């Protein structure tokens, strides 16, 4: 059986992008570059077809990922025409990331393509000498092997010498070719500036856990008792007829007893500064001044007792995004997630909130949700975190989203709710929280 006259490209993404980072940014860290993956794939296809004078069968993209969970770039790549993504494990050792299983997967694909006579020419974009046996095997099966290198930053080889010696054809992807789809992040004018620090997330992370807040409250109570009758007289006693003070120092209905702030917990003034420019504070922020997004539907959340002064109605009336989304919208959401949503935790929270608000049958739900700040109803919060998990925002242990990412996701969610709630009319008297 003769070989089919077509070409295949096998790309070691770690080599291609690492060498490109060394060339353009001076170090092999892929975080130093930004990549137009669609443009890069198109360039690889055009060059392979031009140099082999054969139509392309497929581009195989080999890369590492934590726990082999596809990252946003892999999710975009694998839906492109004629692209197949193969993932190995990405592990961290001694402060450095290392791929495992990528070379073995490339070797297997290389030898299988040659053995099955699926193509007549194979283009290898790699520098790893471990692929030498696979390259030699492919040649023995009558396949022409083209080896492509990325221009080395120091002008020397960045490929195995044995691999270079064994290849049938050799080419170099020079700086001009690389920069058509790859840019250095730290070069002025070549890419977007890094995002500014987000004070919302800093405030969230600085807030103590509930146990710490309770301990701080106990310490304050002891100090107040030691201060004498004058200090005790400054705060009215709780007569047992109303709800007890909230664990974070704020009364549930916003009219509570003034107490000293807990170090690290944002004050009402702090939280007001975290809101979108030009937006008015949502009613819940006035009522929950010292609350933070430390807890949402987690076990550590302390439920607020229902009061008689405008506590929000049951959250069961708030619909989930799934119930608001049609089959057509679900397909469009999937395409948007793949092509435009980058996977940043804060951005993921914003996208989810935006879709939820746009599909609500009645916009009064937005005001209703804003009165629950900072608590996201359990059903919506679980749906939000499941959505975020699609972007690879999972820690390597216990399949849980990283603590910092959870706070960022919820901060992004509330930022979008904030903007919409500020733009809508305030709820009718008696339907929202009381004003202090």
Short mmCIF file of N, CA and C in Angstrom, two decimals, residues 10-19 28-30 37 60-68 71 73-74 77 85-107 125-128 130-131:
data_model
loop_
_atom_site.label_atom_id
_atom_site.label_comp_id
_atom_site.label_asym_id
_atom_site.label_seq_id
_atom_site.Cartn_x
_atom_site.Cartn_y
_atom_site.Cartn_z
N UNK A 10 3.39 17.98 13.15
CA UNK A 10 3.42 17.65 14.58
C UNK A 10 4.16 18.76 15.31
N UNK A 11 3.45 19.46 16.21
CA UNK A 11 4.03 20.63 16.89
C UNK A 11 4.21 20.34 18.37
N UNK A 12 5.43 20.49 18.85
CA UNK A 12 5.71 20.48 20.28
C UNK A 12 5.53 21.93 20.75
N UNK A 13 4.35 22.24 21.33
CA UNK A 13 4.05 23.62 21.71
C UNK A 13 5.02 24.16 22.73
N UNK A 14 5.49 23.30 23.63
CA UNK A 14 6.45 23.75 24.62
C UNK A 14 7.73 24.25 23.98
N UNK A 15 8.19 23.55 22.95
CA UNK A 15 9.40 23.98 22.23
C UNK A 15 9.12 25.24 21.41
N UNK A 16 8.05 25.22 20.61
CA UNK A 16 7.76 26.32 19.71
C UNK A 16 7.57 27.64 20.47
N UNK A 17 6.72 27.63 21.50
CA UNK A 17 6.43 28.86 22.21
C UNK A 17 7.53 29.25 23.19
N UNK A 18 8.19 28.24 23.78
CA UNK A 18 9.32 28.55 24.66
C UNK A 18 10.48 29.17 23.91
N UNK A 19 10.79 28.61 22.72
CA UNK A 19 11.87 29.18 21.91
C UNK A 19 11.49 30.55 21.38
N UNK A 28 12.67 31.87 28.29
CA UNK A 28 11.74 30.89 27.71
C UNK A 28 10.37 30.81 28.35
N UNK A 29 10.03 31.74 29.25
CA UNK A 29 8.72 31.70 29.90
C UNK A 29 7.62 32.12 28.92
N UNK A 30 6.62 31.26 28.76
CA UNK A 30 5.54 31.57 27.83
C UNK A 30 4.65 32.69 28.34
N UNK A 37 -3.27 32.31 18.30
CA UNK A 37 -3.24 30.89 17.95
C UNK A 37 -3.86 30.62 16.59
N UNK A 60 -1.19 18.36 14.47
CA UNK A 60 -1.28 17.84 15.83
C UNK A 60 -0.54 18.80 16.76
N UNK A 61 -1.25 19.28 17.77
CA UNK A 61 -0.68 20.24 18.72
C UNK A 61 -0.47 19.53 20.06
N UNK A 62 0.79 19.32 20.42
CA UNK A 62 1.13 18.60 21.65
C UNK A 62 1.56 19.61 22.71
N UNK A 63 0.93 19.54 23.89
CA UNK A 63 1.23 20.50 24.93
C UNK A 63 0.96 19.87 26.29
N UNK A 64 1.44 20.51 27.34
CA UNK A 64 1.19 20.06 28.71
C UNK A 64 0.12 20.92 29.35
N UNK A 65 -0.61 20.35 30.31
CA UNK A 65 -1.63 21.08 31.07
C UNK A 65 -1.74 20.45 32.45
N UNK A 66 -1.99 21.27 33.49
CA UNK A 66 -2.13 20.70 34.84
C UNK A 66 -3.22 19.65 34.88
N UNK A 67 -2.86 18.45 35.32
CA UNK A 67 -3.79 17.33 35.39
C UNK A 67 -4.45 17.03 34.05
N UNK A 68 -3.79 17.45 32.97
CA UNK A 68 -4.30 17.25 31.60
C UNK A 68 -5.68 17.91 31.39
N UNK A 71 -6.67 24.00 28.96
CA UNK A 71 -6.71 25.42 29.29
C UNK A 71 -7.46 26.18 28.20
N UNK A 73 -6.61 28.22 25.89
CA UNK A 73 -5.99 28.17 24.56
C UNK A 73 -6.19 26.80 23.91
N UNK A 74 -6.17 25.73 24.72
CA UNK A 74 -6.38 24.39 24.16
C UNK A 74 -7.83 24.21 23.70
N UNK A 77 -8.04 25.93 20.40
CA UNK A 77 -7.31 25.23 19.34
C UNK A 77 -8.05 23.98 18.86
N UNK A 85 -5.61 18.37 19.32
CA UNK A 85 -4.81 18.69 20.50
C UNK A 85 -4.57 17.43 21.31
N UNK A 86 -3.32 17.19 21.67
CA UNK A 86 -2.94 16.07 22.52
C UNK A 86 -2.25 16.65 23.75
N UNK A 87 -2.75 16.33 24.94
CA UNK A 87 -2.23 16.92 26.16
C UNK A 87 -1.49 15.91 27.03
N UNK A 88 -0.32 16.34 27.49
CA UNK A 88 0.39 15.60 28.51
C UNK A 88 0.22 16.33 29.83
N UNK A 89 0.84 15.83 30.88
CA UNK A 89 0.72 16.45 32.20
C UNK A 89 1.73 17.58 32.34
N UNK A 90 1.35 18.57 33.13
CA UNK A 90 2.24 19.68 33.44
C UNK A 90 2.44 19.69 34.94
N UNK A 91 3.67 19.48 35.38
CA UNK A 91 3.95 19.40 36.81
C UNK A 91 4.99 20.45 37.19
N UNK A 92 4.97 20.84 38.46
CA UNK A 92 5.91 21.86 38.96
C UNK A 92 6.89 21.22 39.91
N UNK A 93 8.16 21.42 39.65
CA UNK A 93 9.20 20.85 40.49
C UNK A 93 10.34 21.86 40.62
N UNK A 94 10.77 22.11 41.87
CA UNK A 94 11.84 23.07 42.14
C UNK A 94 11.56 24.43 41.51
N UNK A 95 10.29 24.83 41.55
CA UNK A 95 9.92 26.14 41.05
C UNK A 95 9.80 26.25 39.55
N UNK A 96 9.93 25.13 38.84
CA UNK A 96 9.85 25.17 37.38
C UNK A 96 8.81 24.18 36.89
N UNK A 97 8.14 24.57 35.80
CA UNK A 97 7.14 23.69 35.20
C UNK A 97 7.81 22.73 34.23
N UNK A 98 7.32 21.49 34.20
CA UNK A 98 7.89 20.48 33.31
C UNK A 98 6.76 19.65 32.70
N UNK A 99 6.90 19.33 31.41
CA UNK A 99 5.91 18.50 30.72
C UNK A 99 6.24 17.03 30.91
N UNK A 100 5.20 16.23 31.05
CA UNK A 100 5.37 14.78 31.13
C UNK A 100 4.39 14.12 30.18
N UNK A 101 4.90 13.20 29.39
CA UNK A 101 4.05 12.46 28.48
C UNK A 101 3.93 13.07 27.10
N UNK A 102 4.43 14.28 26.90
CA UNK A 102 4.30 14.93 25.59
C UNK A 102 5.20 14.25 24.55
N UNK A 103 6.45 13.99 24.92
CA UNK A 103 7.37 13.33 23.98
C UNK A 103 6.87 11.94 23.60
N UNK A 104 6.36 11.20 24.58
CA UNK A 104 5.85 9.85 24.30
C UNK A 104 4.66 9.91 23.35
N UNK A 105 3.77 10.90 23.56
CA UNK A 105 2.61 11.03 22.68
C UNK A 105 3.04 11.40 21.26
N UNK A 106 4.02 12.27 21.13
CA UNK A 106 4.52 12.64 19.79
C UNK A 106 5.16 11.44 19.10
N UNK A 107 5.95 10.68 19.86
CA UNK A 107 6.60 9.49 19.30
C UNK A 107 5.56 8.49 18.80
N UNK A 125 7.95 20.08 14.40
CA UNK A 125 8.38 21.33 15.00
C UNK A 125 8.76 21.00 16.44
N UNK A 126 10.00 20.67 16.65
CA UNK A 126 10.48 20.22 17.96
C UNK A 126 11.99 20.31 18.00
N UNK A 127 12.55 20.18 19.19
CA UNK A 127 13.99 20.15 19.31
C UNK A 127 14.47 19.02 20.18
N UNK A 128 13.54 18.18 20.63
CA UNK A 128 13.85 17.14 21.61
C UNK A 128 14.45 15.90 20.95
N UNK A 130 14.65 13.04 22.15
CA UNK A 130 13.93 11.82 22.48
C UNK A 130 13.08 11.32 21.32
N UNK A 131 12.83 12.20 20.36
CA UNK A 131 12.03 11.80 19.19
C UNK A 131 12.87 11.16 18.09
#
